[in-house]
Amino acid sequence: KDMYLYDPGVEEYSVYPPKKFDGVICTDVVEHIPENDVIDFINSLFELSKKFIFVVIATIPATKYFDDGNNIHLCLKSKDDWEKIFLDFKIKYPNISQYIHFND
């Protein structure tokens, strides 16, 4: 029953979570974060969680593009590359379970 929705792109849900929660669910977001910010973004997911994170990440280009021609998936990596990144977070946050899935 203790649930909080956060999406900075939707005014109704744009207030950053005020506390940690048992779990954080983040689907189809990470690949939209600019490459320079993605590690900090993932770290923020862990900082908001007490027990687990569930993340779904696309590993292929989107079918949509920005007006400048760039793909809206700004941070594309292979499944292996993402797994290496999350292994580092497993070491940093050993008490937080990770459930990482990929959209190929």
mmCIF file with all atom_site columns, N, CA and C in Angstrom, residues 42-96:
data_model
loop_
_atom_site.group_PDB
_atom_site.id
_atom_site.type_symbol
_atom_site.label_atom_id
_atom_site.label_alt_id
_atom_site.label_comp_id
_atom_site.label_asym_id
_atom_site.label_entity_id
_atom_site.label_seq_id
_atom_site.pdbx_PDB_ins_code
_atom_site.Cartn_x
_atom_site.Cartn_y
_atom_site.Cartn_z
_atom_site.occupancy
_atom_site.B_iso_or_equiv
_atom_site.pdbx_formal_charge
_atom_site.auth_seq_id
_atom_site.auth_comp_id
_atom_site.auth_asym_id
_atom_site.auth_atom_id
_atom_site.pdbx_PDB_model_num
ATOM 1   N N  . ILE A 1 42 ? 21.346 5.308  -12.472 1.00 0.00 ? 42 ILE A N  1
ATOM 2   C CA . ILE A 1 42 ? 21.210 3.966  -11.903 1.00 0.00 ? 42 ILE A CA 1
ATOM 3   C C  . ILE A 1 42 ? 21.528 3.995  -10.414 1.00 0.00 ? 42 ILE A C  1
ATOM 4   N N  . ASN A 1 43 ? 22.543 4.736  -10.035 1.00 0.00 ? 43 ASN A N  1
ATOM 5   C CA . ASN A 1 43 ? 22.881 4.855  -8.616  1.00 0.00 ? 43 ASN A CA 1
ATOM 6   C C  . ASN A 1 43 ? 21.703 5.415  -7.822  1.00 0.00 ? 43 ASN A C  1
ATOM 7   N N  . SER A 1 44 ? 20.988 6.372  -8.398  1.00 0.00 ? 44 SER A N  1
ATOM 8   C CA . SER A 1 44 ? 19.833 6.958  -7.699  1.00 0.00 ? 44 SER A CA 1
ATOM 9   C C  . SER A 1 44 ? 18.736 5.923  -7.471  1.00 0.00 ? 44 SER A C  1
ATOM 10  N N  . LEU A 1 45 ? 18.602 4.951  -8.383  1.00 0.00 ? 45 LEU A N  1
ATOM 11  C CA . LEU A 1 45 ? 17.622 3.883  -8.176  1.00 0.00 ? 45 LEU A CA 1
ATOM 12  C C  . LEU A 1 45 ? 17.974 3.077  -6.934  1.00 0.00 ? 45 LEU A C  1
ATOM 13  N N  . PHE A 1 46 ? 19.252 2.757  -6.801  1.00 0.00 ? 46 PHE A N  1
ATOM 14  C CA . PHE A 1 46 ? 19.706 2.008  -5.628  1.00 0.00 ? 46 PHE A CA 1
ATOM 15  C C  . PHE A 1 46 ? 19.552 2.831  -4.350  1.00 0.00 ? 46 PHE A C  1
ATOM 16  N N  . GLU A 1 47 ? 19.819 4.113  -4.436  1.00 0.00 ? 47 GLU A N  1
ATOM 17  C CA . GLU A 1 47 ? 19.712 4.967  -3.251  1.00 0.00 ? 47 GLU A CA 1
ATOM 18  C C  . GLU A 1 47 ? 18.274 5.107  -2.760  1.00 0.00 ? 47 GLU A C  1
ATOM 19  N N  . LEU A 1 48 ? 17.304 4.868  -3.646  1.00 0.00 ? 48 LEU A N  1
ATOM 20  C CA . LEU A 1 48 ? 15.895 4.953  -3.263  1.00 0.00 ? 48 LEU A CA 1
ATOM 21  C C  . LEU A 1 48 ? 15.334 3.626  -2.757  1.00 0.00 ? 48 LEU A C  1
ATOM 22  N N  . SER A 1 49 ? 16.126 2.561  -2.843  1.00 0.00 ? 49 SER A N  1
ATOM 23  C CA . SER A 1 49 ? 15.630 1.230  -2.510  1.00 0.00 ? 49 SER A CA 1
ATOM 24  C C  . SER A 1 49 ? 16.230 0.689  -1.214  1.00 0.00 ? 49 SER A C  1
ATOM 25  N N  . LYS A 1 50 ? 15.398 -0.034 -0.473  1.00 0.00 ? 50 LYS A N  1
ATOM 26  C CA . LYS A 1 50 ? 15.861 -0.732 0.722   1.00 0.00 ? 50 LYS A CA 1
ATOM 27  C C  . LYS A 1 50 ? 16.150 -2.207 0.435   1.00 0.00 ? 50 LYS A C  1
ATOM 28  N N  . LYS A 1 51 ? 15.393 -2.816 -0.501  1.00 0.00 ? 51 LYS A N  1
ATOM 29  C CA . LYS A 1 51 ? 15.485 -4.266 -0.698  1.00 0.00 ? 51 LYS A CA 1
ATOM 30  C C  . LYS A 1 51 ? 15.780 -4.717 -2.123  1.00 0.00 ? 51 LYS A C  1
ATOM 31  N N  . PHE A 1 52 ? 15.156 -4.091 -3.118  1.00 0.00 ? 52 PHE A N  1
ATOM 32  C CA . PHE A 1 52 ? 15.349 -4.571 -4.485  1.00 0.00 ? 52 PHE A CA 1
ATOM 33  C C  . PHE A 1 52 ? 15.133 -3.473 -5.508  1.00 0.00 ? 52 PHE A C  1
ATOM 34  N N  . ILE A 1 53 ? 15.712 -3.704 -6.691  1.00 0.00 ? 53 ILE A N  1
ATOM 35  C CA . ILE A 1 53 ? 15.359 -2.908 -7.864  1.00 0.00 ? 53 ILE A CA 1
ATOM 36  C C  . ILE A 1 53 ? 14.976 -3.874 -8.982  1.00 0.00 ? 53 ILE A C  1
ATOM 37  N N  . PHE A 1 54 ? 14.002 -3.479 -9.779  1.00 0.00 ? 54 PHE A N  1
ATOM 38  C CA . PHE A 1 54 ? 13.566 -4.220 -10.957 1.00 0.00 ? 54 PHE A CA 1
ATOM 39  C C  . PHE A 1 54 ? 13.698 -3.252 -12.124 1.00 0.00 ? 54 PHE A C  1
ATOM 40  N N  . VAL A 1 55 ? 14.553 -3.586 -13.088 1.00 0.00 ? 55 VAL A N  1
ATOM 41  C CA . VAL A 1 55 ? 14.841 -2.681 -14.195 1.00 0.00 ? 55 VAL A CA 1
ATOM 42  C C  . VAL A 1 55 ? 14.693 -3.429 -15.512 1.00 0.00 ? 55 VAL A C  1
ATOM 43  N N  . VAL A 1 56 ? 14.037 -2.797 -16.473 1.00 0.00 ? 56 VAL A N  1
ATOM 44  C CA . VAL A 1 56 ? 13.954 -3.315 -17.838 1.00 0.00 ? 56 VAL A CA 1
ATOM 45  C C  . VAL A 1 56 ? 14.637 -2.292 -18.739 1.00 0.00 ? 56 VAL A C  1
ATOM 46  N N  . ILE A 1 57 ? 15.594 -2.777 -19.554 1.00 0.00 ? 57 ILE A N  1
ATOM 47  C CA . ILE A 1 57 ? 16.394 -1.896 -20.404 1.00 0.00 ? 57 ILE A CA 1
ATOM 48  C C  . ILE A 1 57 ? 16.354 -2.411 -21.842 1.00 0.00 ? 57 ILE A C  1
ATOM 49  N N  . ALA A 1 58 ? 16.127 -1.510 -22.788 1.00 0.00 ? 58 ALA A N  1
ATOM 50  C CA . ALA A 1 58 ? 16.195 -1.872 -24.204 1.00 0.00 ? 58 ALA A CA 1
ATOM 51  C C  . ALA A 1 58 ? 17.653 -1.895 -24.646 1.00 0.00 ? 58 ALA A C  1
ATOM 52  N N  . THR A 1 59 ? 18.001 -2.871 -25.469 1.00 0.00 ? 59 THR A N  1
ATOM 53  C CA . THR A 1 59 ? 19.364 -2.986 -25.983 1.00 0.00 ? 59 THR A CA 1
ATOM 54  C C  . THR A 1 59 ? 19.426 -2.781 -27.495 1.00 0.00 ? 59 THR A C  1
ATOM 55  N N  . ILE A 1 60 ? 18.320 -2.333 -28.067 1.00 0.00 ? 60 ILE A N  1
ATOM 56  C CA . ILE A 1 60 ? 18.261 -2.077 -29.508 1.00 0.00 ? 60 ILE A CA 1
ATOM 57  C C  . ILE A 1 60 ? 17.707 -0.665 -29.729 1.00 0.00 ? 60 ILE A C  1
ATOM 58  N N  . PRO A 1 61 ? 17.978 -0.093 -30.889 1.00 0.00 ? 61 PRO A N  1
ATOM 59  C CA . PRO A 1 61 ? 17.448 1.242  -31.169 1.00 0.00 ? 61 PRO A CA 1
ATOM 60  C C  . PRO A 1 61 ? 15.921 1.265  -31.143 1.00 0.00 ? 61 PRO A C  1
ATOM 61  N N  . ALA A 1 62 ? 15.395 2.405  -30.781 1.00 0.00 ? 62 ALA A N  1
ATOM 62  C CA . ALA A 1 62 ? 13.945 2.610  -30.805 1.00 0.00 ? 62 ALA A CA 1
ATOM 63  C C  . ALA A 1 62 ? 13.491 2.827  -32.250 1.00 0.00 ? 62 ALA A C  1
ATOM 64  N N  . THR A 1 63 ? 12.205 2.758  -32.443 1.00 0.00 ? 63 THR A N  1
ATOM 65  C CA . THR A 1 63 ? 11.656 3.048  -33.777 1.00 0.00 ? 63 THR A CA 1
ATOM 66  C C  . THR A 1 63 ? 11.381 4.534  -33.944 1.00 0.00 ? 63 THR A C  1
ATOM 67  N N  . LYS A 1 64 ? 11.606 5.319  -32.876 1.00 0.00 ? 64 LYS A N  1
ATOM 68  C CA . LYS A 1 64 ? 11.360 6.764  -32.922 1.00 0.00 ? 64 LYS A CA 1
ATOM 69  C C  . LYS A 1 64 ? 12.682 7.523  -32.869 1.00 0.00 ? 64 LYS A C  1
ATOM 70  N N  . TYR A 1 65 ? 12.654 8.713  -33.466 1.00 0.00 ? 65 TYR A N  1
ATOM 71  C CA . TYR A 1 65 ? 13.839 9.560  -33.544 1.00 0.00 ? 65 TYR A CA 1
ATOM 72  C C  . TYR A 1 65 ? 13.486 10.988 -33.147 1.00 0.00 ? 65 TYR A C  1
ATOM 73  N N  . PHE A 1 66 ? 14.479 11.687 -32.620 1.00 0.00 ? 66 PHE A N  1
ATOM 74  C CA . PHE A 1 66 ? 14.317 13.116 -32.374 1.00 0.00 ? 66 PHE A CA 1
ATOM 75  C C  . PHE A 1 66 ? 14.306 13.845 -33.708 1.00 0.00 ? 66 PHE A C  1
ATOM 76  N N  . ASP A 1 67 ? 13.863 15.103 -33.687 1.00 0.00 ? 67 ASP A N  1
ATOM 77  C CA . ASP A 1 67 ? 13.824 15.895 -34.920 1.00 0.00 ? 67 ASP A CA 1
ATOM 78  C C  . ASP A 1 67 ? 15.191 16.012 -35.589 1.00 0.00 ? 67 ASP A C  1
ATOM 79  N N  . ASP A 1 68 ? 16.269 15.927 -34.790 1.00 0.00 ? 68 ASP A N  1
ATOM 80  C CA . ASP A 1 68 ? 17.619 16.037 -35.354 1.00 0.00 ? 68 ASP A CA 1
ATOM 81  C C  . ASP A 1 68 ? 18.119 14.720 -35.946 1.00 0.00 ? 68 ASP A C  1
ATOM 82  N N  . GLY A 1 69 ? 17.293 13.675 -35.898 1.00 0.00 ? 69 GLY A N  1
ATOM 83  C CA . GLY A 1 69 ? 17.660 12.392 -36.481 1.00 0.00 ? 69 GLY A CA 1
ATOM 84  C C  . GLY A 1 69 ? 18.260 11.399 -35.509 1.00 0.00 ? 69 GLY A C  1
ATOM 85  N N  . ASN A 1 70 ? 18.569 11.829 -34.288 1.00 0.00 ? 70 ASN A N  1
ATOM 86  C CA . ASN A 1 70 ? 19.118 10.913 -33.287 1.00 0.00 ? 70 ASN A CA 1
ATOM 87  C C  . ASN A 1 70 ? 18.027 10.014 -32.732 1.00 0.00 ? 70 ASN A C  1
ATOM 88  N N  . ASN A 1 71 ? 18.397 8.783  -32.470 1.00 0.00 ? 71 ASN A N  1
ATOM 89  C CA . ASN A 1 71 ? 17.466 7.819  -31.893 1.00 0.00 ? 71 ASN A CA 1
ATOM 90  C C  . ASN A 1 71 ? 17.115 8.228  -30.467 1.00 0.00 ? 71 ASN A C  1
ATOM 91  N N  . ILE A 1 72 ? 15.877 7.976  -30.053 1.00 0.00 ? 72 ILE A N  1
ATOM 92  C CA . ILE A 1 72 ? 15.475 8.364  -28.688 1.00 0.00 ? 72 ILE A CA 1
ATOM 93  C C  . ILE A 1 72 ? 16.087 7.461  -27.624 1.00 0.00 ? 72 ILE A C  1
ATOM 94  N N  . HIS A 1 73 ? 16.652 6.328  -28.012 1.00 0.00 ? 73 HIS A N  1
ATOM 95  C CA . HIS A 1 73 ? 17.431 5.521  -27.077 1.00 0.00 ? 73 HIS A CA 1
ATOM 96  C C  . HIS A 1 73 ? 18.847 6.090  -27.081 1.00 0.00 ? 73 HIS A C  1
ATOM 97  N N  . LEU A 1 74 ? 19.107 6.937  -26.118 1.00 0.00 ? 74 LEU A N  1
ATOM 98  C CA . LEU A 1 74 ? 20.363 7.682  -26.068 1.00 0.00 ? 74 LEU A CA 1
ATOM 99  C C  . LEU A 1 74 ? 21.536 6.868  -25.548 1.00 0.00 ? 74 LEU A C  1
ATOM 100 N N  . CYS A 1 75 ? 21.253 5.834  -24.793 1.00 0.00 ? 75 CYS A N  1
ATOM 101 C CA . CYS A 1 75 ? 22.312 5.048  -24.161 1.00 0.00 ? 75 CYS A CA 1
ATOM 102 C C  . CYS A 1 75 ? 22.112 3.578  -24.509 1.00 0.00 ? 75 CYS A C  1
ATOM 103 N N  . LEU A 1 76 ? 22.586 3.200  -25.669 1.00 0.00 ? 76 LEU A N  1
ATOM 104 C CA . LEU A 1 76 ? 22.456 1.805  -26.109 1.00 0.00 ? 76 LEU A CA 1
ATOM 105 C C  . LEU A 1 76 ? 23.719 1.034  -25.765 1.00 0.00 ? 76 LEU A C  1
ATOM 106 N N  . LYS A 1 77 ? 23.537 -0.074 -25.078 1.00 0.00 ? 77 LYS A N  1
ATOM 107 C CA . LYS A 1 77 ? 24.626 -0.961 -24.715 1.00 0.00 ? 77 LYS A CA 1
ATOM 108 C C  . LYS A 1 77 ? 24.151 -2.400 -24.915 1.00 0.00 ? 77 LYS A C  1
ATOM 109 N N  . SER A 1 78 ? 25.106 -3.289 -25.022 1.00 0.00 ? 78 SER A N  1
ATOM 110 C CA . SER A 1 78 ? 24.761 -4.702 -25.137 1.00 0.00 ? 78 SER A CA 1
ATOM 111 C C  . SER A 1 78 ? 24.333 -5.232 -23.766 1.00 0.00 ? 78 SER A C  1
ATOM 112 N N  . LYS A 1 79 ? 23.677 -6.359 -23.788 1.00 0.00 ? 79 LYS A N  1
ATOM 113 C CA . LYS A 1 79 ? 23.288 -7.019 -22.543 1.00 0.00 ? 79 LYS A CA 1
ATOM 114 C C  . LYS A 1 79 ? 24.521 -7.261 -21.674 1.00 0.00 ? 79 LYS A C  1
ATOM 115 N N  . ASP A 1 80 ? 25.618 -7.704 -22.272 1.00 0.00 ? 80 ASP A N  1
ATOM 116 C CA . ASP A 1 80 ? 26.852 -7.951 -21.510 1.00 0.00 ? 80 ASP A CA 1
ATOM 117 C C  . ASP A 1 80 ? 27.383 -6.674 -20.860 1.00 0.00 ? 80 ASP A C  1
ATOM 118 N N  . ASP A 1 81 ? 27.345 -5.575 -21.608 1.00 0.00 ? 81 ASP A N  1
ATOM 119 C CA . ASP A 1 81 ? 27.823 -4.304 -21.040 1.00 0.00 ? 81 ASP A CA 1
ATOM 120 C C  . ASP A 1 81 ? 26.972 -3.879 -19.840 1.00 0.00 ? 81 ASP A C  1
ATOM 121 N N  . TRP A 1 82 ? 25.643 -4.011 -19.964 1.00 0.00 ? 82 TRP A N  1
ATOM 122 C CA . TRP A 1 82 ? 24.767 -3.650 -18.842 1.00 0.00 ? 82 TRP A CA 1
ATOM 123 C C  . TRP A 1 82 ? 25.018 -4.563 -17.650 1.00 0.00 ? 82 TRP A C  1
ATOM 124 N N  . GLU A 1 83 ? 25.209 -5.843 -17.913 1.00 0.00 ? 83 GLU A N  1
ATOM 125 C CA . GLU A 1 83 ? 25.452 -6.782 -16.811 1.00 0.00 ? 83 GLU A CA 1
ATOM 126 C C  . GLU A 1 83 ? 26.729 -6.426 -16.060 1.00 0.00 ? 83 GLU A C  1
ATOM 127 N N  . LYS A 1 84 ? 27.769 -5.977 -16.773 1.00 0.00 ? 84 LYS A N  1
ATOM 128 C CA . LYS A 1 84 ? 29.006 -5.540 -16.118 1.00 0.00 ? 84 LYS A CA 1
ATOM 129 C C  . LYS A 1 84 ? 28.748 -4.315 -15.245 1.00 0.00 ? 84 LYS A C  1
ATOM 130 N N  . ILE A 1 85 ? 27.972 -3.387 -15.757 1.00 0.00 ? 85 ILE A N  1
ATOM 131 C CA . ILE A 1 85 ? 27.645 -2.180 -14.985 1.00 0.00 ? 85 ILE A CA 1
ATOM 132 C C  . ILE A 1 85 ? 26.899 -2.558 -13.713 1.00 0.00 ? 85 ILE A C  1
ATOM 133 N N  . PHE A 1 86 ? 25.912 -3.430 -13.835 1.00 0.00 ? 86 PHE A N  1
ATOM 134 C CA . PHE A 1 86 ? 25.128 -3.803 -12.658 1.00 0.00 ? 86 PHE A CA 1
ATOM 135 C C  . PHE A 1 86 ? 25.908 -4.695 -11.701 1.00 0.00 ? 86 PHE A C  1
ATOM 136 N N  . LEU A 1 87 ? 26.916 -5.379 -12.179 1.00 0.00 ? 87 LEU A N  1
ATOM 137 C CA . LEU A 1 87 ? 27.793 -6.139 -11.285 1.00 0.00 ? 87 LEU A CA 1
ATOM 138 C C  . LEU A 1 87 ? 28.525 -5.182 -10.342 1.00 0.00 ? 87 LEU A C  1
ATOM 139 N N  . ASP A 1 88 ? 28.973 -4.059 -10.862 1.00 0.00 ? 88 ASP A N  1
ATOM 140 C CA . ASP A 1 88 ? 29.606 -3.048 -10.004 1.00 0.00 ? 88 ASP A CA 1
ATOM 141 C C  . ASP A 1 88 ? 28.642 -2.553 -8.927  1.00 0.00 ? 88 ASP A C  1
ATOM 142 N N  . PHE A 1 89 ? 27.380 -2.386 -9.300  1.00 0.00 ? 89 PHE A N  1
ATOM 143 C CA . PHE A 1 89 ? 26.385 -1.951 -8.311  1.00 0.00 ? 89 PHE A CA 1
ATOM 144 C C  . PHE A 1 89 ? 26.067 -3.054 -7.309  1.00 0.00 ? 89 PHE A C  1
ATOM 145 N N  . LYS A 1 90 ? 26.186 -4.296 -7.735  1.00 0.00 ? 90 LYS A N  1
ATOM 146 C CA . LYS A 1 90 ? 25.973 -5.411 -6.801  1.00 0.00 ? 90 LYS A CA 1
ATOM 147 C C  . LYS A 1 90 ? 27.038 -5.377 -5.701  1.00 0.00 ? 90 LYS A C  1
ATOM 148 N N  . ILE A 1 91 ? 28.241 -4.991 -6.072  1.00 0.00 ? 91 ILE A N  1
ATOM 149 C CA . ILE A 1 91 ? 29.324 -4.863 -5.102  1.00 0.00 ? 91 ILE A CA 1
ATOM 150 C C  . ILE A 1 91 ? 29.082 -3.652 -4.195  1.00 0.00 ? 91 ILE A C  1
ATOM 151 N N  . LYS A 1 92 ? 28.652 -2.555 -4.780  1.00 0.00 ? 92 LYS A N  1
ATOM 152 C CA . LYS A 1 92 ? 28.422 -1.317 -4.021  1.00 0.00 ? 92 LYS A CA 1
ATOM 153 C C  . LYS A 1 92 ? 27.209 -1.428 -3.097  1.00 0.00 ? 92 LYS A C  1
ATOM 154 N N  . TYR A 1 93 ? 26.167 -2.132 -3.549  1.00 0.00 ? 93 TYR A N  1
ATOM 155 C CA . TYR A 1 93 ? 24.918 -2.279 -2.788  1.00 0.00 ? 93 TYR A CA 1
ATOM 156 C C  . TYR A 1 93 ? 24.598 -3.765 -2.608  1.00 0.00 ? 93 TYR A C  1
ATOM 157 N N  . PRO A 1 94 ? 25.381 -4.487 -1.806  1.00 0.00 ? 94 PRO A N  1
ATOM 158 C CA . PRO A 1 94 ? 25.206 -5.948 -1.711  1.00 0.00 ? 94 PRO A CA 1
ATOM 159 C C  . PRO A 1 94 ? 23.893 -6.392 -1.078  1.00 0.00 ? 94 PRO A C  1
ATOM 160 N N  . ASN A 1 95 ? 23.220 -5.529 -0.359  1.00 0.00 ? 95 ASN A N  1
ATOM 161 C CA . ASN A 1 95 ? 21.971 -5.911 0.308   1.00 0.00 ? 95 ASN A CA 1
ATOM 162 C C  . ASN A 1 95 ? 20.723 -5.606 -0.516  1.00 0.00 ? 95 ASN A C  1
ATOM 163 N N  . ILE A 1 96 ? 20.924 -5.096 -1.716  1.00 0.00 ? 96 ILE A N  1
ATOM 164 C CA . ILE A 1 96 ? 19.791 -4.785 -2.586  1.00 0.00 ? 96 ILE A CA 1
ATOM 165 C C  . ILE A 1 96 ? 19.781 -5.783 -3.743  1.00 0.00 ? 96 ILE A C  1
#
